CSV table of C-alpha atoms in Angstrom, one decimal:
chain,number,residue,atom,x,y,z
A,22,MET,CA,88.0,157.7,80.2
A,23,THR,CA,90.5,158.2,77.7
A,24,ASN,CA,91.5,155.0,76.1
A,25,SER,CA,95.3,156.0,75.7
A,26,TRP,CA,96.1,152.6,73.7
A,27,ASN,CA,93.7,153.5,71.2
A,28,GLU,CA,95.4,156.8,71.0
A,29,ARG,CA,98.8,154.9,71.0
A,30,PHE,CA,98.0,152.8,68.0
A,31,ASN,CA,96.2,155.6,66.0
A,32,THR,CA,99.2,155.8,63.7
A,33,GLU,CA,100.6,154.8,60.2
A,34,GLU,CA,103.5,153.3,61.9
A,35,TYR,CA,103.3,150.1,63.7
A,36,MET,CA,104.5,151.1,67.4
A,37,TYR,CA,105.9,147.3,68.1
A,38,GLY,CA,106.3,146.6,64.5
A,39,GLU,CA,105.3,144.3,62.2
A,40,LYS,CA,107.4,140.8,62.7
A,41,PRO,CA,106.3,138.4,65.8
A,42,ASN,CA,107.4,138.5,69.3
A,43,ALA,CA,111.1,136.5,69.1
A,44,PHE,CA,109.2,134.2,72.0
A,45,ILE,CA,106.7,133.5,70.4
A,46,GLU,CA,108.7,132.9,67.1
A,47,LYS,CA,110.7,130.5,68.7
A,48,PHE,CA,108.4,128.6,70.5
A,49,SER,CA,105.6,128.5,67.9
A,50,SER,CA,106.1,125.0,67.5
A,51,GLN,CA,104.1,124.3,70.7
A,52,LEU,CA,101.1,125.4,69.2
A,53,GLY,CA,101.4,122.6,66.3
A,54,GLY,CA,98.4,121.1,65.8
A,55,LEU,CA,96.1,123.6,67.8
A,56,LYS,CA,93.5,124.9,65.3
A,57,ASN,CA,91.9,127.8,67.2
A,58,VAL,CA,94.1,130.1,68.9
A,59,ALA,CA,93.3,133.3,70.6
A,60,ALA,CA,96.0,136.3,71.2
A,61,PHE,CA,95.2,138.2,74.3
A,62,ALA,CA,96.2,142.0,74.3
A,63,GLU,CA,97.1,141.8,71.2
A,64,GLY,CA,97.8,145.1,70.3
A,65,GLU,CA,98.5,145.8,66.7
A,66,GLY,CA,98.5,142.3,65.8
A,67,ARG,CA,101.9,140.9,64.9
A,68,ASN,CA,101.9,138.1,66.9
A,69,ALA,CA,98.1,137.2,65.4
A,70,VAL,CA,99.0,137.7,62.1
A,71,PHE,CA,102.3,135.7,62.5
A,72,LEU,CA,100.4,132.4,63.8
A,73,ALA,CA,97.8,133.0,60.8
A,74,THR,CA,100.6,132.7,58.5
A,75,LEU,CA,101.3,129.1,60.2
A,76,GLY,CA,97.7,128.2,59.5
A,77,HIS,CA,96.2,128.9,62.8
A,78,GLU,CA,92.7,130.1,63.2
A,79,VAL,CA,93.2,133.1,64.9
A,80,THR,CA,91.5,135.5,67.2
A,81,ALA,CA,93.1,138.8,68.5
A,82,PHE,CA,91.5,140.3,71.6
A,83,ASP,CA,92.5,143.9,72.1
A,84,TYR,CA,90.8,147.2,73.9
A,85,ALA,CA,92.1,149.8,71.4
A,86,GLU,CA,89.9,149.8,68.1
A,87,SER,CA,92.5,151.0,66.6
A,88,GLY,CA,95.1,148.5,67.2
A,89,LEU,CA,92.5,145.9,66.0
A,90,ARG,CA,92.1,147.9,62.6
A,91,LYS,CA,95.8,147.6,62.2
A,92,THR,CA,95.6,144.2,62.9
A,93,LYS,CA,93.0,143.4,60.2
A,94,GLN,CA,95.6,145.8,57.7
A,95,LEU,CA,98.4,143.8,58.8
A,96,ALA,CA,96.4,140.3,58.0
A,97,LYS,CA,95.4,141.6,54.5
A,98,LYS,CA,99.4,142.7,53.9
A,99,ASN,CA,100.0,138.9,54.4
A,100,HIS,CA,97.1,137.3,52.7
A,101,VAL,CA,95.5,135.6,55.9
A,102,GLU,CA,92.5,136.5,58.0
A,103,VAL,CA,92.7,137.2,61.9
A,104,ASN,CA,89.2,137.5,63.9
A,105,THR,CA,89.1,140.9,65.9
A,106,VAL,CA,87.5,141.4,69.3
A,107,GLN,CA,87.5,144.7,71.1
A,108,VAL,CA,87.1,143.7,74.7
A,109,ASP,CA,88.3,145.1,78.2
A,110,LEU,CA,90.4,142.2,79.6
A,111,LEU,CA,89.4,143.7,83.3
A,112,GLU,CA,86.0,144.4,82.7
A,113,GLY,CA,84.6,141.9,79.6
A,114,ASP,CA,83.6,138.5,79.4
A,115,ILE,CA,85.5,135.8,77.2
A,116,PRO,CA,84.3,132.8,76.2
A,117,ALA,CA,84.7,129.7,78.1
A,118,GLU,CA,87.0,126.4,76.2
A,119,GLN,CA,86.6,128.0,73.1
A,120,PHE,CA,90.1,127.8,71.8
A,121,ASP,CA,92.9,125.3,71.9
A,122,GLY,CA,95.7,127.9,72.7
A,123,ALA,CA,96.1,131.2,74.0
A,124,ILE,CA,98.9,133.6,73.8
A,125,MET,CA,99.8,137.1,75.4
A,126,VAL,CA,102.7,139.1,74.9
A,127,PHE,CA,103.5,142.1,77.3
A,128,GLY,CA,99.8,142.4,78.4
A,129,HIS,CA,100.3,144.5,81.5
A,130,PHE,CA,98.0,144.9,84.4
A,131,PRO,CA,97.5,146.0,87.7
A,132,LYS,CA,99.0,143.1,90.3
A,133,GLU,CA,95.7,142.9,91.8
A,134,LYS,CA,94.1,142.0,88.7
A,135,GLN,CA,96.7,139.8,86.9
A,136,SER,CA,95.5,136.8,88.4
A,137,LEU,CA,92.0,137.6,87.0
A,138,VAL,CA,93.0,138.1,83.5
A,139,PHE,CA,95.4,135.0,83.7
A,140,ASN,CA,92.4,132.9,84.7
A,141,LYS,CA,90.3,134.4,82.0
A,142,ILE,CA,92.5,133.5,79.5
A,143,VAL,CA,93.0,129.8,80.8
A,144,ASN,CA,89.2,129.5,80.9
A,145,SER,CA,88.9,130.5,77.2
A,146,VAL,CA,91.3,127.3,76.8
A,147,LYS,CA,89.9,123.7,76.6
A,148,PRO,CA,91.2,121.2,78.2
A,149,GLY,CA,94.6,119.8,76.6
A,150,GLY,CA,95.0,123.4,75.1
A,151,LYS,CA,98.4,125.4,75.7
A,152,ILE,CA,99.0,129.1,77.0
A,153,MET,CA,102.3,131.1,76.1
A,154,MET,CA,103.0,134.3,77.7
A,155,GLU,CA,105.9,136.3,77.6
A,156,VAL,CA,105.8,139.6,79.9
A,157,TYR,CA,108.0,142.2,81.6
A,158,SER,CA,109.5,141.1,85.1
A,159,GLU,CA,109.8,144.0,87.9
A,160,ASP,CA,113.4,144.2,87.0
A,161,GLN,CA,112.6,145.5,83.5
A,162,LEU,CA,112.4,148.8,85.6
A,163,ASP,CA,116.3,149.3,85.6
A,164,TYR,CA,116.5,148.3,81.6
A,165,GLN,CA,114.2,151.1,80.7
A,166,THR,CA,114.0,149.2,77.0
A,167,GLY,CA,110.3,148.8,77.2
A,168,GLY,CA,107.3,148.3,79.3
A,169,PRO,CA,105.0,149.9,82.0
A,170,LYS,CA,107.1,152.6,84.0
A,171,ASN,CA,105.2,151.6,86.9
A,172,LEU,CA,106.2,148.3,89.4
A,173,GLU,CA,102.5,147.8,89.8
A,174,MET,CA,102.1,147.3,86.2
A,175,LEU,CA,105.1,144.7,86.1
A,176,TYR,CA,104.9,140.8,87.3
A,177,LYS,CA,107.0,139.1,89.6
A,178,PRO,CA,108.3,135.5,89.0
A,179,GLN,CA,106.7,133.6,91.8
A,180,ASP,CA,103.2,135.2,91.1
A,181,LEU,CA,103.4,133.6,87.8
A,182,LEU,CA,105.0,130.3,89.5
A,183,ASP,CA,102.0,130.4,91.8
A,184,TRP,CA,99.3,130.6,89.2
A,185,CYS,CA,100.8,127.7,87.1
A,186,GLU,CA,100.5,125.4,90.0
A,187,GLY,CA,98.3,122.2,89.3
A,188,ARG,CA,99.4,123.0,85.5
A,189,LYS,CA,101.7,121.2,83.6
A,190,ILE,CA,104.7,123.7,82.8
A,191,LEU,CA,106.3,123.0,79.5
A,192,HIS,CA,108.8,126.2,79.7
A,193,PHE,CA,109.5,128.7,82.3
A,194,PHE,CA,112.0,131.2,82.0
A,195,VAL,CA,113.2,134.6,83.8
A,196,GLY,CA,116.2,136.5,82.5
A,197,GLU,CA,117.2,139.0,80.4
A,198,GLN,CA,116.2,138.6,76.5
A,199,THR,CA,117.2,141.3,73.8
A,200,ARG,CA,114.2,142.8,72.3
A,201,HIS,CA,113.8,144.9,69.2
A,202,GLU,CA,110.1,145.4,68.5
A,203,GLY,CA,109.6,148.9,66.6
A,204,LYS,CA,110.0,152.1,68.4
A,205,LEU,CA,108.9,151.0,71.9
A,206,HIS,CA,110.6,147.8,72.8
A,207,LYS,CA,114.7,148.4,72.0
A,208,GLY,CA,117.5,146.7,73.6
A,209,LEU,CA,118.2,144.4,76.5
A,210,ALA,CA,115.2,143.3,78.4
A,211,HIS,CA,114.6,141.7,81.6
A,212,VAL,CA,111.4,138.9,80.8
A,213,ILE,CA,109.1,136.0,82.1
A,214,GLN,CA,108.2,133.5,79.8
A,215,LEU,CA,105.7,130.7,80.4
A,216,ILE,CA,104.3,127.8,78.3
A,217,VAL,CA,101.7,125.7,80.5
A,218,GLU,CA,99.1,122.8,79.4
A,219,LYS,CA,95.8,123.2,80.5
A,220,ASN,CA,94.8,119.7,82.3
A,221,ASN,CA,91.1,120.0,83.0
C-alpha cells in the first residue's frame, strides 16, 4: 500500500510549517517538569522540535519516513535533538509507561480505530503523566481550511469525553480557532482540545 503521508512530506517545504501548533505553544507549561515527552503522528516534527527547545527529551512517532527525516533536519536547524521512531499507530507496538507526557496534533484515524490509538498513547505515559491533543471536529468539514475531507476521519467531542472518563481533565475545549500552519492549515477551523492527567 502506498504511504500517502510519505509522499506528502517528501518535499523541501514543510507542508505544515516549521512553527509549533498554537495550542501546544500556548499550553506547553502543562508539560513543565516532565522530562521525556512523546509526540505521536508528528509529521514533519514542528511540535517535537519546539518541545526539545524547551528542554524536554522528545521522541517523535510517525508513519512517514520522509516526515521523520525532516524532523531530524528541523531539529538540527534549531540546535536540538529529537529521537524518531517510524511506526504505524494502527498496527505497531508502542512502549508502555515510558514517557512522562505525550502530545498528538491533528492525528486523524478512522472512527473505529480512534480509541485504539488513544489507548496506545495513554498507555505509553507513566502514571501522573499528561496527554495533550488538538484534533479537528466533525464540524471542520464546513470550514474547508485543513484536515480530512472524510467525516469518518474526524472526531466527535462526546467520543473524546467518553475516552477521558476516569482521568483528570485539565483542559477541554470545542470550538473555533484560527490556524495558520504552512500551506495546508489556513484560516478559521473547528477543533477539539484536551489535556488529561493519567491517574494510574
